[in-house]
């Protein structure tokens, strides 16, 4: 299984970036997909998740209204559109796949995600 995140970069505060995640080696539509991030000196945290086929989404409060997660099961890809970026959004962003149930606790916890990509750096300057 491979998850490859891309699209990171450096942007000024208020700007936008679009991250992509390409998946291979798994039945993509069978997995909940999620984005997590890890800032320097901090633990990895949940950002957003999307259900297998219905498109139901959930977001961390810190990104709600600014970030949008989406997926295309026909292309085995997932995206994270990030708008109104803030310096505190600076982190390495990881995409991950969760083969479990769509539950309020499991979809936001990294311990329930089975596969992880290597991450892409997002830097937001003030």
Coordinates of C-alpha atoms in Angstrom, one line a residue, residues 29-107:
X29 CA -13.3 3.0 -1.8
X30 CA -13.2 0.6 1.2
X31 CA -11.3 3.1 3.4
X32 CA -12.2 6.2 5.3
X33 CA -9.6 8.7 4.3
X34 CA -8.1 11.4 6.6
X35 CA -5.6 14.2 6.8
X36 CA -3.5 14.8 9.9
X37 CA -0.7 17.3 10.5
X38 CA 2.3 17.7 12.8
X39 CA 3.8 21.0 13.7
X40 CA 7.4 21.2 15.0
X41 CA 7.6 20.2 18.6
X42 CA 3.9 19.1 18.7
X43 CA 2.1 15.8 18.4
X44 CA 0.3 14.8 15.3
X45 CA -3.3 16.0 15.2
X46 CA -6.4 15.3 13.2
X47 CA -7.4 17.7 10.5
X48 CA -10.2 16.2 8.4
X49 CA -11.8 12.9 7.3
X50 CA -14.1 11.7 4.6
X51 CA -16.3 8.6 4.5
X52 CA -16.0 5.8 2.0
X53 CA -18.6 6.7 -0.5
X54 CA -21.3 9.0 0.8
X55 CA -18.9 12.0 1.1
X56 CA -19.7 12.7 4.7
X57 CA -16.9 14.8 6.2
X58 CA -15.7 15.9 9.6
X59 CA -13.2 18.6 10.5
X60 CA -11.1 19.7 13.4
X61 CA -12.6 22.9 14.9
X62 CA -9.4 24.7 14.0
X63 CA -9.9 24.3 10.3
X64 CA -13.6 24.2 10.0
X65 CA -14.9 26.7 7.4
X66 CA -11.4 27.1 5.9
X67 CA -10.5 23.6 4.7
X68 CA -12.4 21.2 2.5
X69 CA -11.7 17.5 2.1
X70 CA -12.8 15.6 -1.0
X71 CA -12.1 12.3 -2.7
X72 CA -12.5 10.7 -6.1
X73 CA -12.9 7.0 -5.8
X74 CA -12.6 6.5 -9.6
X75 CA -9.1 7.9 -9.4
X76 CA -8.0 6.7 -6.0
X77 CA -7.3 10.2 -4.9
X78 CA -8.1 12.5 -2.1
X79 CA -7.6 16.3 -1.7
X80 CA -7.5 18.9 0.9
X81 CA -8.3 22.5 -0.2
X82 CA -6.9 24.9 2.3
X83 CA -8.1 28.5 2.2
X84 CA -7.5 31.5 4.5
X85 CA -4.3 29.9 5.7
X86 CA -2.8 31.0 9.0
X87 CA 0.8 30.7 10.4
X88 CA -0.5 28.2 12.9
X89 CA -1.4 25.9 10.0
X90 CA 2.3 25.4 9.4
X91 CA 3.0 21.6 9.7
X92 CA 3.8 18.5 7.8
X93 CA 0.5 17.1 6.5
X94 CA -0.1 13.4 6.2
X95 CA -2.8 11.5 4.4
X96 CA -4.0 8.2 5.9
X97 CA -6.4 5.4 5.3
X98 CA -8.8 3.9 7.9
X99 CA -10.4 0.5 7.3
X100 CA -12.7 0.8 10.4
X101 CA -16.1 2.1 11.1
X102 CA -17.3 5.7 10.6
X103 CA -17.6 6.6 14.3
X104 CA -17.1 9.9 16.0
X105 CA -14.2 8.6 18.0
X106 CA -12.4 6.4 15.5
X107 CA -12.4 8.6 12.5

